[in-house]
């Protein structure tokens, strides 16, 4: 069994009972998006594959905000599989720097592999899948769908973003609609634009229905 096959098995087991927007199928979509983007980039494909598969192995949102648990879990797995330290550290750097965190997070690491996996992860927050994941998570947190009296906060700190209990629709303005302009690769930008337009059409329909206009 290859390292990638072993990693897939490990991730499937680890995320067996995960919330619907951060489960194995999210990882699988990010993995496929990463492979698609990597076709047009000079990169270490093994690092891209491992980074995509392990990027959400223990999301801090579901572990009391503990941002160390994901990198720790990934490192333990890679070391158990005797992966060399250079590759292991690169994957850890991807996990530690991939997240949006309210848009105010300054990356402390850069690589083409991180750019690819980050774009792939952000694509899964856009379009039809992005809409489905957003409302799934809102339901998971028992948030209102929409409240016209609560306006989106476009200048949140990392802590405010992490602790926000705003209606689900606000998340479109606080994150999803901002992602198009934060993509790293040409392939990512092209796909993101199409998914961005889909979300804009959805919001237009949503407000029209909310107001009883159509």
Short mmCIF file of C-alpha atoms in Angstrom, two decimals:
data_model
loop_
_atom_site.label_atom_id
_atom_site.label_comp_id
_atom_site.label_asym_id
_atom_site.label_seq_id
_atom_site.Cartn_x
_atom_site.Cartn_y
_atom_site.Cartn_z
CA UNK A 1 0.00 0.00 0.00
CA UNK A 2 1.39 3.42 -0.95
CA UNK A 3 1.85 6.30 1.49
CA UNK A 4 -1.05 8.15 -0.16
CA UNK A 5 -3.33 5.11 0.19
CA UNK A 6 -2.39 4.80 3.87
CA UNK A 7 -3.05 8.52 4.37
CA UNK A 8 -6.49 8.25 2.77
CA UNK A 9 -7.39 5.34 5.09
CA UNK A 10 -6.12 7.25 8.13
CA UNK A 11 -8.10 10.38 7.27
CA UNK A 12 -11.30 8.43 6.54
CA UNK A 13 -11.08 6.76 9.95
CA UNK A 14 -10.21 9.99 11.76
CA UNK A 15 -13.09 11.97 10.24
CA UNK A 16 -15.71 9.21 10.38
CA UNK A 17 -18.08 11.23 12.59
CA UNK A 18 -17.07 14.74 11.46
CA UNK A 19 -19.52 17.58 10.75
CA UNK A 20 -20.81 17.39 7.17
CA UNK A 21 -18.82 20.31 5.80
CA UNK A 22 -15.51 19.13 7.26
CA UNK A 23 -15.79 15.37 6.73
CA UNK A 24 -13.92 12.93 4.48
CA UNK A 25 -15.87 14.11 1.44
CA UNK A 26 -14.60 17.68 2.00
CA UNK A 27 -11.06 16.28 2.10
CA UNK A 28 -11.68 14.24 -1.04
CA UNK A 29 -12.95 17.30 -2.94
CA UNK A 30 -9.96 19.38 -1.83
CA UNK A 31 -7.67 16.51 -2.84
CA UNK A 32 -9.23 16.36 -6.32
CA UNK A 33 -9.11 20.15 -6.69
CA UNK A 34 -5.44 20.08 -5.66
CA UNK A 35 -4.58 17.49 -8.30
CA UNK A 36 -6.43 19.55 -10.92
CA UNK A 37 -4.57 22.77 -10.03
CA UNK A 38 -1.21 20.97 -9.70
CA UNK A 39 -1.39 19.90 -13.36
CA UNK A 40 -0.56 23.48 -14.33
CA UNK A 41 2.05 24.21 -11.63
CA UNK A 42 5.67 23.25 -10.95
CA UNK A 43 5.38 21.50 -7.60
CA UNK A 44 6.20 18.53 -5.40
CA UNK A 45 3.10 16.42 -6.01
CA UNK A 46 3.59 14.21 -2.95
CA UNK A 47 3.64 17.26 -0.66
CA UNK A 48 0.50 18.60 -2.39
CA UNK A 49 -1.27 15.25 -1.94
CA UNK A 50 -0.30 14.89 1.73
CA UNK A 51 -1.10 18.53 2.46
CA UNK A 52 -4.55 18.23 0.88
CA UNK A 53 -5.35 14.99 2.68
CA UNK A 54 -4.16 16.15 6.09
CA UNK A 55 -5.08 19.86 6.00
CA UNK A 56 -8.24 19.41 8.13
CA UNK A 57 -7.30 16.29 10.09
CA UNK A 58 -8.30 18.02 13.34
CA UNK A 59 -9.92 21.40 12.62
CA UNK A 60 -9.53 23.78 15.58
CA UNK A 61 -13.25 24.73 15.28
CA UNK A 62 -14.14 21.28 16.57
CA UNK A 63 -11.41 21.04 19.22
CA UNK A 64 -12.12 24.06 21.46
CA UNK A 65 -10.06 26.36 19.22
CA UNK A 66 -6.88 24.32 19.70
CA UNK A 67 -4.79 25.16 16.61
CA UNK A 68 -1.97 22.80 17.63
CA UNK A 69 -3.95 19.57 17.46
CA UNK A 70 -4.11 19.36 13.64
CA UNK A 71 -0.36 19.74 13.04
CA UNK A 72 0.37 17.40 15.97
CA UNK A 73 -1.95 14.67 14.65
CA UNK A 74 -0.49 14.97 11.15
CA UNK A 75 3.10 14.87 12.41
CA UNK A 76 2.47 11.75 14.49
CA UNK A 77 0.97 9.99 11.47
CA UNK A 78 3.79 11.01 9.08
CA UNK A 79 6.51 10.06 11.56
CA UNK A 80 4.84 6.67 12.11
CA UNK A 81 5.04 6.18 8.34
CA UNK A 82 8.75 7.15 8.36
CA UNK A 83 8.21 10.15 6.07
CA UNK A 84 11.37 12.28 5.90
CA UNK A 85 11.52 15.43 8.04
CA UNK A 86 11.67 17.84 5.09
CA UNK A 87 8.39 16.54 3.66
CA UNK A 88 6.80 16.26 7.10
CA UNK A 89 7.67 19.85 8.04
CA UNK A 90 6.42 21.14 4.67
CA UNK A 91 3.06 19.41 5.22
CA UNK A 92 2.86 20.84 8.76
CA UNK A 93 3.58 24.32 7.37
CA UNK A 94 0.69 23.90 4.92
CA UNK A 95 -1.69 22.87 7.72
CA UNK A 96 -0.63 25.82 9.89
CA UNK A 97 -0.96 28.44 7.15
CA UNK A 98 -3.90 27.33 5.01
CA UNK A 99 -6.77 28.82 7.03
CA UNK A 100 -8.73 32.02 6.27
CA UNK A 101 -9.13 33.12 9.93
CA UNK A 102 -11.18 36.20 9.10
CA UNK A 103 -8.82 37.35 6.36
CA UNK A 104 -6.51 39.05 8.85
CA UNK A 105 -4.13 36.12 9.21
CA UNK A 106 -0.59 36.75 8.03
CA UNK A 107 1.03 33.70 6.49
CA UNK A 108 4.38 32.85 8.05
CA UNK A 109 5.27 30.41 5.29
CA UNK A 110 5.02 30.37 1.51
CA UNK A 111 5.41 27.65 -1.09
CA UNK A 112 3.84 26.67 -4.38
CA UNK A 113 2.45 23.56 -2.67
CA UNK A 114 0.72 25.67 -0.01
CA UNK A 115 -0.73 27.93 -2.72
CA UNK A 116 -2.19 24.91 -4.53
CA UNK A 117 -3.76 23.29 -1.46
CA UNK A 118 -5.02 26.65 -0.16
CA UNK A 119 -6.72 27.39 -3.49
CA UNK A 120 -8.25 23.90 -3.53
CA UNK A 121 -9.57 24.34 0.01
CA UNK A 122 -10.99 27.77 -0.81
CA UNK A 123 -12.72 26.47 -3.93
CA UNK A 124 -14.66 24.09 -1.68
CA UNK A 125 -16.01 27.14 0.18
CA UNK A 126 -17.38 28.58 -3.08
CA UNK A 127 -20.22 27.81 -5.49
CA UNK A 128 -22.98 25.28 -4.85
CA UNK A 129 -20.83 23.22 -2.47
CA UNK A 130 -19.79 26.36 -0.59
CA UNK A 131 -23.43 27.37 -0.12
CA UNK A 132 -24.37 23.88 1.08
CA UNK A 133 -21.43 23.73 3.52
CA UNK A 134 -22.17 27.19 4.90
CA UNK A 135 -25.79 26.41 5.75
CA UNK A 136 -24.86 22.97 7.04
CA UNK A 137 -22.39 24.53 9.49
CA UNK A 138 -24.89 27.26 10.42
CA UNK A 139 -27.40 24.55 11.29
CA UNK A 140 -24.75 22.64 13.21
CA UNK A 141 -24.18 25.81 15.31
CA UNK A 142 -27.94 26.58 15.48
CA UNK A 143 -27.54 30.00 13.85
CA UNK A 144 -30.26 32.08 12.23
CA UNK A 145 -30.41 31.88 8.43
CA UNK A 146 -30.56 35.66 8.09
CA UNK A 147 -31.37 38.70 10.18
CA UNK A 148 -31.52 42.04 8.32
CA UNK A 149 -30.81 43.86 11.62
CA UNK A 150 -27.41 42.17 12.03
CA UNK A 151 -25.05 43.52 9.38
CA UNK A 152 -21.89 41.68 8.31
CA UNK A 153 -18.66 42.67 10.09
CA UNK A 154 -16.02 43.15 7.43
CA UNK A 155 -13.23 44.12 9.83
CA UNK A 156 -13.18 41.25 12.28
CA UNK A 157 -10.11 40.29 14.21
CA UNK A 158 -9.06 36.63 14.10
CA UNK A 159 -10.69 36.13 17.53
CA UNK A 160 -13.94 37.84 16.51
CA UNK A 161 -14.11 35.69 13.39
CA UNK A 162 -13.50 32.52 15.40
CA UNK A 163 -16.18 33.39 17.99
CA UNK A 164 -18.80 34.88 15.67
CA UNK A 165 -22.42 33.78 16.14
CA UNK A 166 -23.79 35.92 13.33
CA UNK A 167 -26.53 34.65 10.98
CA UNK A 168 -25.33 32.25 8.32
CA UNK A 169 -25.92 34.66 5.43
CA UNK A 170 -23.40 37.10 6.91
CA UNK A 171 -20.67 34.52 6.29
CA UNK A 172 -21.00 35.13 2.55
CA UNK A 173 -19.81 38.72 3.05
CA UNK A 174 -17.35 37.99 5.85
CA UNK A 175 -15.56 35.22 3.94
CA UNK A 176 -17.01 33.52 0.86
CA UNK A 177 -17.35 36.52 -1.47
CA UNK A 178 -13.83 37.66 -0.52
CA UNK A 179 -12.12 34.44 -1.61
CA UNK A 180 -12.20 35.10 -5.37
CA UNK A 181 -9.60 37.85 -4.95
CA UNK A 182 -7.42 35.79 -2.62
CA UNK A 183 -6.69 32.90 -4.98
CA UNK A 184 -3.04 32.13 -5.72
CA UNK A 185 -3.00 30.21 -9.00
CA UNK A 186 -4.43 30.94 -12.44
CA UNK A 187 -6.46 27.72 -12.42
CA UNK A 188 -7.81 28.56 -8.97
CA UNK A 189 -8.76 32.08 -10.04
CA UNK A 190 -10.62 30.84 -13.11
CA UNK A 191 -12.70 28.25 -11.20
CA UNK A 192 -13.28 30.66 -8.31
CA UNK A 193 -14.76 33.32 -10.60
CA UNK A 194 -17.38 30.92 -11.96
CA UNK A 195 -18.33 29.76 -8.45
CA UNK A 196 -18.38 33.35 -7.17
CA UNK A 197 -20.93 34.35 -9.81
CA UNK A 198 -23.08 31.36 -8.85
CA UNK A 199 -23.14 32.59 -5.22
CA UNK A 200 -24.04 36.12 -6.27
CA UNK A 201 -27.01 34.75 -8.22
CA UNK A 202 -28.03 32.68 -5.19
CA UNK A 203 -27.95 35.75 -2.91
CA UNK A 204 -30.02 37.75 -5.39
CA UNK A 205 -32.64 34.99 -5.43
CA UNK A 206 -32.50 34.62 -1.62
CA UNK A 207 -33.24 38.31 -0.97
CA UNK A 208 -36.01 38.38 -3.56
CA UNK A 209 -37.68 35.39 -1.90
CA UNK A 210 -37.13 36.86 1.58
CA UNK A 211 -38.86 40.06 0.53
CA UNK A 212 -41.67 38.24 -1.28
CA UNK A 213 -40.67 39.67 -4.65
CA UNK A 214 -40.46 36.38 -6.58
#
